[in-house]
Coordinates of C-alpha atoms and ligand atoms in Angstrom, one line a residue:
X289 CA 1.4 -24.9 -0.3
X290 CA 4.6 -24.0 -2.3
X291 CA 7.7 -23.2 -0.4
X292 CA 9.7 -20.0 -0.9
X293 CA 13.2 -19.1 0.1
X294 CA 15.3 -16.0 -0.4
X295 CA 18.7 -14.8 0.5
X296 CA 20.6 -11.5 0.4
X297 CA 24.1 -11.0 2.1
X298 CA 27.7 -12.0 1.5
X299 CA 27.2 -15.9 1.1
X300 CA 26.6 -17.7 -2.1
X301 CA 22.8 -17.6 -2.4
X302 CA 22.1 -20.8 -4.3
X303 CA 23.4 -23.3 -1.8
X304 CA 21.4 -21.5 1.0
X305 CA 18.2 -21.5 -1.1
X306 CA 18.6 -25.1 -2.2
X307 CA 19.1 -26.2 1.4
X308 CA 16.0 -24.3 2.5
X309 CA 14.0 -25.7 -0.4
X310 CA 14.8 -29.2 0.6
X311 CA 13.4 -28.4 4.0
X312 CA 10.3 -26.9 2.4
X313 CA 9.5 -29.8 0.1
X314 CA 6.7 -30.9 2.5
X315 CA 4.8 -27.8 1.1
X316 CA 4.9 -29.0 -2.5
X317 CA 7.2 -30.9 -4.8
X318 CA 6.1 -30.9 -8.4
X319 CA 8.6 -28.4 -9.7
X320 CA 11.4 -26.1 -8.3
X321 CA 13.5 -23.2 -9.4
X322 CA 15.8 -20.4 -8.4
X323 CA 16.7 -16.9 -9.7
X324 CA 20.2 -15.6 -8.8
X325 CA 21.7 -12.2 -9.5
X326 CA 25.3 -12.5 -10.6
X327 CA 27.9 -10.2 -9.1
X328 CA 27.7 -7.8 -12.1
X329 CA 23.9 -7.5 -11.7
X330 CA 22.9 -9.9 -14.6
X331 CA 20.0 -12.3 -13.6
X332 CA 19.5 -16.0 -14.4
X333 CA 16.5 -18.2 -13.7
X334 CA 17.0 -22.0 -13.4
X335 CA 13.9 -24.1 -13.1
X336 CA 12.5 -27.5 -14.0
X337 CA 9.7 -29.9 -13.4
X338 CA 10.3 -32.3 -10.5
X339 CA 11.7 -32.2 -7.1
X340 CA 14.5 -30.0 -5.6
X341 CA 17.0 -32.8 -6.3
X342 CA 16.1 -32.5 -10.0
X343 CA 16.8 -28.8 -9.8
X344 CA 20.2 -29.6 -8.3
X345 CA 21.0 -31.8 -11.1
X346 CA 19.8 -29.2 -13.5
X347 CA 22.1 -26.7 -11.9
X348 CA 25.2 -28.8 -12.2
X349 CA 27.8 -27.2 -14.4
X350 CA 25.9 -23.9 -14.6
X351 CA 27.0 -20.5 -13.4
X352 CA 24.7 -19.9 -10.5
X353 CA 27.1 -17.6 -8.5
X354 CA 25.6 -14.6 -6.8
X355 CA 24.9 -13.4 -3.3
X356 CA 21.2 -12.5 -3.8
X357 CA 18.5 -15.0 -5.0
X358 CA 15.1 -16.4 -4.6
X359 CA 13.9 -20.0 -4.9
X360 CA 10.6 -21.9 -5.0
X361 CA 9.2 -25.4 -4.7
X362 CA 5.7 -25.7 -6.2
X363 CA 2.4 -27.4 -5.5
X364 CA 0.5 -26.7 -8.7
X365 CA -2.7 -24.6 -8.5
X366 CA -2.8 -23.0 -11.9
X367 CA -1.3 -25.0 -14.8
X368 CA 0.2 -28.5 -14.9
X369 CA 3.6 -29.1 -13.2
X370 CA 6.0 -28.4 -16.1
X371 CA 9.2 -26.3 -16.6
X372 CA 7.2 -23.2 -17.9
X373 CA 4.9 -23.2 -14.9
X374 CA 7.7 -23.5 -12.4
X375 CA 8.7 -20.5 -10.4
X376 CA 10.5 -18.0 -10.5
X377 CA 8.6 -16.1 -13.2
X378 CA 10.1 -13.3 -15.2
X379 CA 8.4 -10.2 -16.3
X380 CA 8.0 -9.3 -20.0
X381 CA 11.3 -7.3 -20.0
X382 CA 13.1 -10.2 -18.1
X383 CA 14.1 -7.6 -15.4
X384 CA 11.9 -8.8 -12.6
X385 CA 11.8 -12.3 -11.1
X386 CA 9.0 -13.3 -8.7
X387 CA 8.2 -16.4 -6.6
X388 CA 4.6 -16.8 -5.3
X389 CA 2.8 -19.0 -2.8
X390 CA -1.0 -18.7 -2.9
X391 CA -3.7 -18.0 -5.4
X392 CA -4.4 -14.7 -7.2
X393 CA -8.2 -15.2 -7.6
X394 CA -8.8 -12.3 -10.1
X395 CA -5.8 -13.3 -12.3
X396 CA -7.9 -13.6 -15.4
X397 CA -9.2 -10.0 -15.2
X398 CA -5.7 -8.8 -14.5
X399 CA -4.2 -10.9 -17.4
X400 CA -6.8 -9.6 -19.8
X401 CA -6.1 -6.1 -18.8
X402 CA -2.3 -6.6 -19.3
X403 CA -3.0 -8.2 -22.7
X404 CA -4.5 -4.9 -23.8
X405 CA -1.2 -3.3 -23.0
X406 CA 0.7 -5.8 -25.1
X407 CA 1.8 -8.3 -22.4
X408 CA 2.0 -12.0 -23.5
X409 CA 2.4 -14.9 -21.1
X410 CA 4.7 -18.0 -21.3
X411 CA 2.9 -19.9 -18.5
X412 CA -0.6 -20.7 -17.3
X413 CA 0.1 -19.4 -13.8
X414 CA -1.6 -16.5 -11.9
X415 CA 1.9 -15.7 -10.7
X416 CA 3.3 -14.7 -14.0
X417 CA 0.3 -12.2 -14.3
X418 CA 1.4 -10.7 -11.0
X419 CA 5.0 -10.1 -12.0
X420 CA 3.9 -8.4 -15.1
X421 CA 1.4 -6.3 -13.2
X422 CA 4.2 -5.1 -11.0
X423 CA 6.3 -4.4 -14.1
X424 CA 3.4 -2.5 -15.7
X425 CA 2.9 -0.3 -12.6
X426 CA 6.7 0.3 -12.3
X427 CA 6.9 1.4 -16.0
X428 CA 3.7 3.4 -16.2
X429 CA 4.1 5.2 -12.8
X430 CA 7.9 5.4 -13.0
X431 CA 8.0 4.5 -9.3
X432 CA 10.4 2.4 -7.1
X433 CA 10.1 -1.5 -7.1
X434 CA 8.6 -1.5 -3.6
X435 CA 6.0 1.2 -4.7
X436 CA 5.1 -0.9 -7.8
X437 CA 4.7 -4.1 -5.7
X438 CA 2.6 -2.2 -3.2
X439 CA 0.3 -0.6 -5.8
X440 CA 0.0 -4.0 -7.7
X441 CA -0.9 -5.9 -4.6
X442 CA -3.7 -3.4 -3.9
X443 CA -5.3 -4.7 -7.1
X444 CA -5.0 -8.4 -6.2
X445 CA -7.8 -10.5 -4.8
X446 CA -6.6 -13.7 -3.2
X447 CA -3.7 -15.1 -1.1
X448 CA 0.0 -14.5 -1.6
X449 CA 3.4 -14.7 -0.2
X450 CA 5.8 -13.2 -2.7
X451 CA 9.5 -12.2 -3.1
X452 CA 10.8 -10.1 -6.1
X453 CA 14.2 -9.2 -7.2
X454 CA 15.2 -6.9 -10.0
X455 CA 18.0 -7.2 -12.4
X456 CA 20.9 -4.8 -11.7
X457 CA 20.1 -4.5 -7.9
X458 CA 22.3 -6.9 -6.1
X459 CA 21.3 -6.0 -2.6
X460 CA 17.4 -5.8 -2.4
X461 CA 14.5 -8.2 -2.2
X462 CA 10.9 -7.0 -1.8
X463 CA 8.6 -9.5 -0.1
X464 CA 4.9 -9.3 0.9
X465 CA 2.2 -11.6 2.3
X466 CA -1.6 -12.0 2.6
X467 CA -2.9 -15.3 4.0
X468 CA 0.3 -17.2 3.2
X469 CA 3.2 -17.4 5.7
X470 CA 6.4 -15.4 5.4
X471 CA 9.2 -15.2 7.8
X472 CA 12.4 -13.0 7.4
X473 CA 15.5 -14.4 9.2
X474 CA 17.9 -11.8 10.5
X475 CA 21.6 -12.5 10.1
X476 CA 24.8 -10.4 10.5
X477 CA 24.4 -8.0 7.6
X478 CA 22.3 -10.6 5.8
X479 CA 18.7 -11.6 5.4
X480 CA 16.9 -14.8 4.8
X481 CA 13.4 -15.3 3.7
X482 CA 11.2 -18.4 4.0
X483 CA 7.7 -19.7 4.1
X484 CA 8.7 -21.6 7.2
X485 CA 11.3 -20.2 9.6
X486 CA 12.4 -23.7 10.6
X487 CA 13.9 -24.2 7.1
X488 CA 16.6 -21.6 7.7
X489 CA 17.3 -22.4 11.4
X490 CA 20.9 -23.3 10.4
X491 CA 21.6 -19.6 9.9
X492 CA 19.6 -17.6 12.5
X493 CA 17.1 -18.0 15.3
X494 CA 15.9 -14.4 15.0
X495 CA 12.8 -13.9 12.8
X496 CA 10.3 -11.3 11.9
X497 CA 6.9 -12.7 10.7
X498 CA 5.2 -10.6 8.2
X499 CA 1.5 -9.9 9.0
X500 CA -1.2 -9.9 6.4
X501 CA -0.9 -7.1 3.7
X502 CA 2.5 -6.1 4.9
X503 CA 5.4 -5.5 2.5
X504 CA 9.1 -5.7 3.5
X505 CA 12.0 -4.0 1.9
X506 CA 14.9 -6.3 2.6
X507 CA 18.3 -4.7 1.9
X508 CA 21.7 -6.1 2.6
X509 CA 23.4 -4.0 5.3
X510 CA 20.3 -1.9 6.0
X511 CA 17.7 -2.2 8.7
X512 CA 14.5 -4.1 7.8
X513 CA 11.8 -1.8 6.6
X514 CA 8.1 -3.0 6.8
X515 CA 5.0 -1.0 5.6
X516 CA 1.4 -1.9 5.0
X517 CA -0.3 -1.8 1.6
X518 CA -1.2 1.9 2.3
X519 CA 2.5 2.7 2.4
X520 CA 2.5 3.3 6.2
X521 CA 5.5 2.1 8.2
X522 CA 4.7 -0.8 10.6
X523 CA 6.8 -1.9 13.6
X524 CA 9.5 -4.7 13.1
X525 CA 9.1 -7.2 15.9
X526 CA 11.8 -9.8 16.2
X527 CA 11.0 -13.2 17.7
X528 CA 13.3 -16.1 18.7
X529 CA 12.8 -19.5 17.3
X530 CA 14.1 -22.3 19.5
X531 CA 14.5 -25.3 17.4
X532 CA 17.3 -27.7 17.0
X533 CA 18.5 -28.9 13.6
X534 CA 18.2 -32.5 14.6
X535 CA 14.4 -32.0 14.9
X536 CA 14.5 -31.5 11.1
X537 CA 16.5 -34.6 10.2
X538 CA 15.4 -38.3 9.9
X539 CA 17.5 -39.4 12.9
X540 CA 18.3 -42.8 11.4
X541 CA 14.8 -43.7 10.3
X542 CA 14.0 -44.4 6.6
X543 CA 11.3 -41.7 6.4
X544 CA 10.2 -38.7 8.5
X545 CA 6.8 -40.4 8.9
X546 CA 8.4 -43.5 10.6
X547 CA 10.5 -41.2 12.8
X548 CA 7.4 -39.1 13.7
X549 CA 5.4 -42.2 14.6
X550 CA 8.2 -43.5 16.8
X551 CA 8.9 -40.2 18.6
X552 CA 5.3 -40.0 19.9
X553 CA 6.2 -41.0 23.5
X554 CA 8.7 -38.1 23.6
X555 CA 6.4 -35.6 21.8
X556 CA 3.6 -36.4 24.1
X557 CA 5.9 -36.0 27.1
X558 CA 6.8 -32.5 25.8
X559 CA 3.1 -31.8 25.2
X560 CA 2.2 -32.6 28.8
X561 CA 5.3 -31.3 30.5
X562 CA 4.4 -28.4 32.9
X563 CA 0.7 -28.8 32.1
X564 CA -0.1 -31.8 34.3
X565 CA 1.6 -31.4 37.6
X566 CA 2.7 -34.8 38.8
X567 CA 2.5 -34.0 42.5
X568 CA -1.1 -32.5 42.5
X569 CA -2.4 -33.7 39.2
X570 CA -3.4 -30.1 38.6
X571 CA -3.8 -29.0 34.9
X572 CA -2.1 -25.8 34.0
X573 CA -3.2 -24.4 30.6
X574 CA -2.6 -20.6 30.7
X575 CA -4.8 -20.0 27.7
X576 CA -7.7 -21.5 29.6
X577 CA -7.0 -20.2 33.0
X578 CA -6.6 -16.6 31.7
X579 CA -9.9 -16.9 30.0
X580 CA -11.7 -18.9 32.7
X581 CA -14.8 -16.6 32.5
X582 CA -15.3 -17.3 28.9
X583 CA -15.1 -21.1 29.4
X584 CA -17.5 -20.9 32.4
X585 CA -20.0 -18.9 30.4
X586 CA -19.6 -20.9 27.1
X587 CA -23.0 -21.6 25.5
X588 CA -21.4 -23.9 23.0
X589 CA -18.0 -25.0 21.6
X590 CA -17.5 -25.2 17.8
X591 CA -14.4 -27.0 16.5
X592 CA -13.2 -25.9 13.1
X593 CA -10.5 -27.9 11.4
X594 CA -9.6 -29.9 8.2
X595 CA -8.3 -33.4 7.7
X596 CA -6.5 -35.1 10.5
X597 CA -7.1 -32.1 12.8
X598 CA -10.9 -32.5 12.1
X599 CA -10.6 -36.1 13.3
X600 CA -8.9 -35.0 16.4
X601 CA -11.7 -32.5 16.9
X602 CA -14.3 -35.3 16.7
X603 CA -12.5 -36.8 19.7
X604 CA -12.5 -33.4 21.3
X605 CA -16.3 -33.4 21.0
X606 CA -16.6 -36.6 23.1
X607 CA -14.0 -35.2 25.6
X608 CA -15.7 -31.9 26.1
X609 CA -19.3 -33.1 26.1
X610 CA -18.4 -35.9 28.6
X611 CA -16.3 -33.8 31.0
X612 CA -17.7 -30.2 30.6
X613 CA -21.3 -30.8 29.6
X614 CA -21.0 -28.1 27.0
X615 CA -22.7 -28.9 23.6
X616 CA -20.0 -29.3 20.9
X617 CA -20.2 -29.1 17.2
X618 CA -17.4 -30.1 14.9
X619 CA -17.2 -28.3 11.6
X620 CA -15.1 -28.8 8.4
X621 CA -13.6 -25.3 8.2
X622 CA -14.3 -25.3 4.4
X623 CA -18.0 -25.7 4.9
X624 CA -18.3 -23.5 7.9
X625 CA -16.8 -20.5 6.3
X626 CA -19.3 -20.5 3.5
X627 CA -22.4 -21.6 5.3
X628 CA -23.5 -18.4 7.0
X629 CA -23.4 -20.3 10.3
X630 CA -25.1 -19.1 13.5
X631 CA -22.4 -17.9 15.9
X632 CA -23.3 -16.4 19.3
X633 CA -21.0 -14.1 21.2
X634 CA -20.9 -16.6 24.1
X635 CA -19.7 -19.4 21.7
X636 CA -16.2 -20.6 21.9
X637 CA -14.7 -21.4 18.5
X638 CA -11.6 -23.8 18.7
X639 CA -9.5 -23.9 15.6
X640 CA -7.3 -27.0 15.4
X641 CA -4.4 -26.9 12.9
X642 CA -1.0 -28.5 13.0
X643 CA 0.5 -26.0 10.5
X644 CA -1.5 -23.1 11.7
X645 CA -1.6 -22.0 8.1
X646 CA -4.6 -23.9 6.6
X647 CA -6.5 -21.4 4.5
X648 CA -10.0 -22.7 5.2
X649 CA -9.3 -22.9 9.0
X650 CA -7.9 -19.4 9.0
X651 CA -10.9 -18.1 7.2
X652 CA -13.2 -19.8 9.7
X653 CA -11.2 -18.1 12.6
X654 CA -11.7 -14.7 10.9
X655 CA -15.4 -15.4 10.5
X656 CA -15.8 -16.4 14.1
X657 CA -13.9 -13.4 15.3
X658 CA -16.1 -11.0 13.3
X659 CA -19.2 -12.7 14.7
X660 CA -17.9 -11.9 18.2
X661 CA -17.1 -15.4 19.5
X662 CA -14.0 -16.1 21.5
X663 CA -11.5 -17.9 19.4
X664 CA -9.1 -20.4 20.7
X665 CA -6.3 -22.1 18.8
X666 CA -4.7 -25.5 19.1
X667 CA -1.8 -25.3 16.8
X668 CA 1.8 -26.8 16.5
X669 CA 3.7 -24.3 14.6
X670 CA 4.7 -21.4 16.9
X671 CA 3.9 -17.9 15.4
X672 CA 1.8 -19.5 12.6
X673 CA -1.1 -17.4 11.1
X674 CA -3.8 -19.2 13.1
X675 CA -1.8 -19.1 16.3
X676 CA -1.6 -15.3 15.8
X677 CA -5.1 -14.6 14.8
X678 CA -6.8 -16.4 17.6
X679 CA -7.7 -14.8 21.0
X680 CA -5.9 -17.4 23.0
X681 CA -4.7 -21.0 22.7
X682 CA -2.5 -23.9 23.5
X683 CA 0.5 -25.1 21.4
X684 CA 0.8 -28.9 21.1
X685 CA 4.6 -28.7 21.2
X686 CA 5.3 -31.9 19.4
X687 CA 8.2 -30.4 17.2
X688 CA 8.2 -30.0 13.5
X689 CA 6.1 -32.6 11.6
X690 CA 7.7 -33.0 8.2
X691 CA 6.0 -36.2 6.8
X692 CA 2.9 -35.0 4.9
X693 CA 0.8 -37.7 6.7
X694 CA 0.0 -36.2 10.1
X695 CA 0.9 -38.6 13.0
X696 CA 2.4 -37.0 16.1
X697 CA 0.3 -33.8 15.6
X698 CA -2.8 -35.9 15.8
X699 CA -1.8 -37.4 19.1
X700 CA -0.6 -34.0 20.4
X701 CA -3.9 -32.4 19.4
X702 CA -6.0 -35.1 21.2
X703 CA -3.7 -34.8 24.3
X704 CA -4.2 -31.0 24.5
X705 CA -8.0 -31.5 24.1
X706 CA -8.0 -34.0 27.0
X707 CA -6.2 -31.6 29.2
X708 CA -8.5 -28.7 28.2
X709 CA -11.6 -30.8 28.9
X710 CA -10.4 -32.0 32.2
X711 CA -9.5 -28.4 33.3
X712 CA -12.6 -26.9 32.0
X713 CA -14.7 -29.7 33.5
X714 CA -13.2 -29.1 36.9
X715 CA -13.6 -25.3 36.7
X716 CA -17.3 -25.9 35.8
X717 CA -17.7 -28.6 38.4
X718 CA -18.9 -31.1 35.8
X719 CA -16.2 -33.7 36.0
X720 CA -16.2 -36.1 38.9
X721 CA -13.0 -35.9 41.1
X722 CA -12.1 -39.6 40.9
X723 CA -12.5 -39.6 37.2
X724 CA -10.4 -36.4 36.9
X725 CA -7.6 -38.1 38.9
X726 CA -7.7 -41.2 36.8
X727 CA -7.5 -39.3 33.5
X728 CA -4.8 -36.9 34.8
X729 CA -2.7 -39.8 36.0
X730 CA -3.1 -41.7 32.7
X731 CA -1.9 -38.6 31.0
X732 CA 1.3 -38.7 33.0
X733 CA 1.7 -42.4 32.1
X734 CA 0.9 -41.7 28.4
X735 CA 4.5 -41.7 27.2
X736 CA 5.1 -45.1 28.7
X737 CA 1.8 -46.4 27.2
X738 CA 2.7 -45.1 23.8
X739 CA 6.1 -46.8 24.1
X740 CA 4.2 -50.1 24.7
X741 CA 1.9 -49.4 21.7
X742 CA 4.9 -49.0 19.5
X743 CA 6.0 -52.5 20.3
X744 CA 3.4 -53.6 17.8
X745 CA 5.6 -52.4 15.0
X746 CA 7.1 -55.7 13.9
X747 CA 3.9 -57.5 13.9
X748 CA 2.2 -54.8 12.0
X749 CA 5.1 -54.8 9.5
X750 CA 4.6 -58.5 8.8
X751 CA 0.8 -58.1 8.6
X752 CA 1.1 -55.3 6.1
X753 CA 2.9 -57.6 3.7
X754 CA -0.2 -59.8 3.6
X755 CA -2.5 -56.9 2.7
X756 CA -0.4 -55.1 0.2
X757 CA -2.6 -56.6 -2.6
X758 CA -5.8 -55.0 -1.3
X759 CA -7.6 -52.3 -3.4
X760 CA -10.1 -51.3 -0.7
X761 CA -10.1 -51.3 3.1
X762 CA -12.9 -50.6 5.6
X763 CA -12.0 -49.1 9.1
X764 CA -14.5 -49.5 12.0
X765 CA -14.6 -48.1 15.4
X766 CA -17.2 -46.8 17.9
X767 CA -17.4 -44.0 20.5
X768 CA -13.9 -42.4 21.1
X769 CA -12.5 -44.8 18.5
X770 CA -14.8 -43.9 15.6
X771 CA -12.6 -40.8 14.7
X772 CA -9.6 -43.2 15.1
X773 CA -11.1 -45.4 12.3
X774 CA -11.5 -42.3 10.2
X775 CA -8.0 -41.3 10.8
X776 CA -6.6 -44.8 10.2
X777 CA -8.5 -44.9 6.7
X778 CA -7.1 -41.4 5.9
X779 CA -3.5 -42.5 6.7
X780 CA -3.8 -45.5 4.4
X781 CA -5.4 -43.6 1.5
X782 CA -3.0 -40.6 1.4
X783 CA 0.2 -42.6 1.5
X784 CA -0.6 -46.0 -0.1
X785 CA -3.3 -44.7 -2.6
X786 CA -5.5 -47.7 -1.5
X787 CA -9.1 -46.6 -1.2
X788 CA -10.2 -46.8 2.5
X789 CA -13.4 -45.8 4.3
X790 CA -13.8 -45.3 8.0
X791 CA -17.2 -45.9 9.5
X792 CA -18.9 -46.1 12.9
X793 CA -19.0 -49.9 13.4
X794 CA -22.8 -50.2 13.7
X795 CA -23.4 -48.0 10.5
X796 CA -22.1 -51.0 8.5
X797 CA -25.5 -52.6 8.5
X798 CA -27.0 -49.6 6.9
X799 CA -25.5 -50.1 3.5
X800 CA -21.7 -50.6 3.4
X801 CA -21.9 -54.1 4.5
X802 CA -22.8 -54.9 0.9
X803 CA -19.1 -54.3 0.1
X804 CA -17.9 -57.2 2.2
X805 CA -16.4 -60.2 0.6
X806 CA -13.0 -62.0 0.8
X807 CA -11.3 -59.2 -1.0
X808 CA -12.4 -56.4 1.3
X809 CA -10.3 -56.4 4.5
X810 CA -11.8 -54.7 7.6
X811 CA -9.7 -53.0 10.3
X812 CA -11.8 -53.0 13.5
X813 CA -10.9 -51.3 16.6
X814 CA -12.3 -53.6 19.3
X815 CA -10.6 -52.5 22.6
X816 CA -12.4 -53.0 25.9
X817 CA -14.7 -50.1 26.4
X818 CA -18.4 -49.5 26.8
X819 CA -19.2 -50.5 23.2
X820 CA -16.8 -53.6 23.2
X821 CA -19.6 -56.2 23.0
X822 CA -21.4 -54.3 20.3
X823 CA -18.3 -54.0 18.2
X824 CA -17.8 -57.8 18.7
X825 CA -21.2 -58.4 17.1
X826 CA -20.3 -56.1 14.2
X827 CA -17.1 -58.1 13.7
X828 CA -19.1 -61.4 13.7
X829 CA -21.4 -59.9 11.0
X830 CA -18.5 -59.3 8.8
X831 CA -16.9 -62.6 9.5
X832 CA -20.1 -64.5 8.6
X833 CA -20.0 -62.7 5.1
X834 CA -16.5 -63.9 4.4
X835 CA -14.6 -60.7 5.2
X836 CA -11.0 -60.7 6.4
X837 CA -10.6 -58.9 9.8
X838 CA -7.7 -57.3 11.5
X839 CA -8.7 -56.3 15.0
X840 CA -7.0 -53.9 17.3
X841 CA -7.7 -55.3 20.7
X842 CA -6.8 -54.7 24.4
X843 CA -3.7 -56.6 25.6
X844 CA -4.8 -60.0 27.0
X845 CA -8.2 -60.1 25.4
X846 CA -8.7 -63.5 23.8
X847 CA -12.3 -63.2 22.9
X848 CA -11.8 -61.3 19.6
X849 CA -9.3 -63.9 18.4
X850 CA -12.3 -66.3 17.8
X851 CA -13.7 -64.1 15.1
X852 CA -10.9 -61.9 13.9
X853 CA -8.2 -63.2 11.4
X854 CA -5.4 -61.2 13.0
X855 CA -5.3 -59.4 16.4
X856 CA -3.0 -56.6 17.3
X857 CA -2.8 -56.1 21.1
X858 CA -2.4 -52.6 22.4
X859 CA -2.0 -51.6 26.1
X860 CA -5.0 -50.3 28.0
X861 CA -5.5 -46.8 29.4
X862 CA -8.6 -44.8 30.4
X863 CA -11.2 -45.0 27.6
X864 CA -10.9 -41.4 26.6
X865 CA -7.2 -41.8 25.9
X866 CA -7.6 -45.1 23.9
X867 CA -7.6 -43.3 20.5
X868 CA -4.0 -42.3 21.2
X869 CA -3.0 -45.9 21.7
X870 CA -5.3 -47.5 19.0
X871 CA -4.0 -45.1 16.2
X872 CA -0.4 -46.3 16.6
X873 CA -0.8 -49.7 14.8
X874 CA -3.0 -48.0 12.2
X875 CA -0.4 -45.3 11.5
X876 CA 2.2 -48.2 11.2
X877 CA -0.1 -50.3 9.0
X878 CA -0.5 -47.4 6.5
X879 CA 3.3 -46.8 6.6
X880 CA 4.3 -50.4 5.9
X881 CA 1.7 -51.0 3.2
X882 CA 2.8 -47.8 1.5
X883 CA 6.5 -48.7 1.7
X884 CA 5.9 -52.3 0.4
X885 CA 4.0 -50.7 -2.5
X886 CA 7.0 -48.4 -3.2
X887 CA 5.2 -45.2 -2.4
X888 CA 6.9 -42.1 -1.4
X889 CA 5.4 -41.9 2.0
X890 CA 6.8 -38.5 3.1
X891 CA 5.7 -36.8 -0.2
X892 CA 2.8 -38.7 -1.5
X893 CA 1.4 -37.7 -4.9
X894 CA -0.9 -34.7 -5.2
X895 CA -0.6 -33.7 -1.6
X896 CA 1.2 -30.9 0.3
X897 CA 1.6 -30.6 4.0
X898 CA 0.2 -27.2 4.5
X899 CA -2.9 -26.5 2.5
X900 CA -2.8 -22.7 2.2
X901 CA -5.2 -22.5 -0.7
X902 CA -8.9 -23.2 -0.6
Ligands
M6R195 O1 -2.1 -28.1 9.2 P1 -3.5 -28.6 9.5 O2 -3.7 -29.4 10.6 O3 -4.5 -27.4 9.5 O4 -3.8 -29.4 8.2 C1 -5.1 -30.0 8.0 C2 -5.0 -31.1 7.0 O5 -4.6 -30.6 5.7 C3 -4.1 -32.2 7.4 O6 -4.5 -32.6 8.8 C4 -4.1 -33.4 6.5 O7 -5.4 -34.0 6.5 C5 -3.0 -34.4 7.0 N1 -1.7 -34.0 6.4 C6 -3.4 -35.8 6.7 O8 -2.4 -36.6 7.2

């Protein structure tokens, strides 16, 4: 949460920072700001409530010239979104400017201590406390800025990615991180800084990713210098990021979310490429193959994840239990990390995270590693914190997901889990060969199947108009499609602000059926699978109580038409891949209802793409 960008070099810093901040808006968008150092060494801060475009208007006609600067787009944690709480924050003397992503948990203690030294605060943020702590150390110990930052950070409890500049120094930025991402882009005699390397891909493909508790001295024209918080130098490792700028643009669609829904055939093709061999149907996941012994000996698999990734993990539970006969538990990372869970050394913990930066999932990974479990990651963002802190893993390779509502990452995660379950099942001898071949073949056909599922778009768009009035929705599914129902409900909630509840279809009778009346639409996933007949009965029960039903059904199935008000036909595939197909109309339904209601689907209120705070 919160996006930070910095620049030092020969270019004008402000345009570079603003462009980067636009790309980082998925991380937070309630206020934005920039600090630039003018050529003579004087510093100015421009910041305001609102989006990066509001900051751009605010900057119009102002002198923001300078070749060094830092900028921030905020997702509020401490203090309401207003001008004063927007970053950058200045120190008491006005000589230091700081941007911060994360939470300083002991900020009250630090603030009270600083008050005894005469410091006062203009904002309610923890970040302003940090910049003043740095200034206090710098003044009292008469040390360099990097030393002051290092000493101050030793006193901080919490998470941070920070960048600091100092009035008068037109060539140097100090940056540091702990539990919040920070990438340094290397140019020709210039440096870029960002929470997400993708945001500055226009300028460089060479990046250094800071590790936890590392501090970087970034100085124009000088080699990058990285040290740990004990002041010991650490190696600088440069990595290439292969990404095209078109992946960061809307490509003719009105919103990133719509683009990302529609590109699922291609993203799944990328996810599967080289991993399901067409000629032999062999599955090649190097992370599993290199750790074959661990998967053969696994006593249990525990998934840890949040939100949409947690829904994907629920499908992973079905896949692995069915194909590998290994008991599986699916845990909310936020609960797991504080529950003192029982973890055995022969457990495998699988962390699922699109961003690879979710604070709770990262903490769950650390806990599992400490307990001696083998930790496997399923991430999208290459080089992300979770990807780097797991023992091994598989990237989903679906490209940058920019819409806050996760769509193509969900289908990528389930696809990787299917390949993993098939491969482990074959290694353990628990999956029947005929079944293995059917699923592997269906994986190869998945891009075409998804293309077919996307043909429902026009019908769903028309249907969405009818339901824009609704204040509540129920989503029902069973078996593999119960998590699909949860995910469909989450999509609707987060972008349309309509309350929605996902349930296993048969659970309705145990209470929630009391909600059914003509005003409560139900979306039921009733595709042809082993629970089809049962789901039909559940639909009948709703119908007979006056509820309106939108059913997602298998192509050519006429039976559900007799009881559902509307049927959306999706193509068939093997049962375990049906969630990938069934979720498509639910993603589209949420999207169209939200756009008809005039919501900002890519940046819904109160949310951020990457939840890097607890
Ligand atoms: O990056 P992650 O997959 O770890 O994020 C977890 C959740 O915050 C995320 O899936 C969230 O629920 C989605 N944006 C919802 O669409």
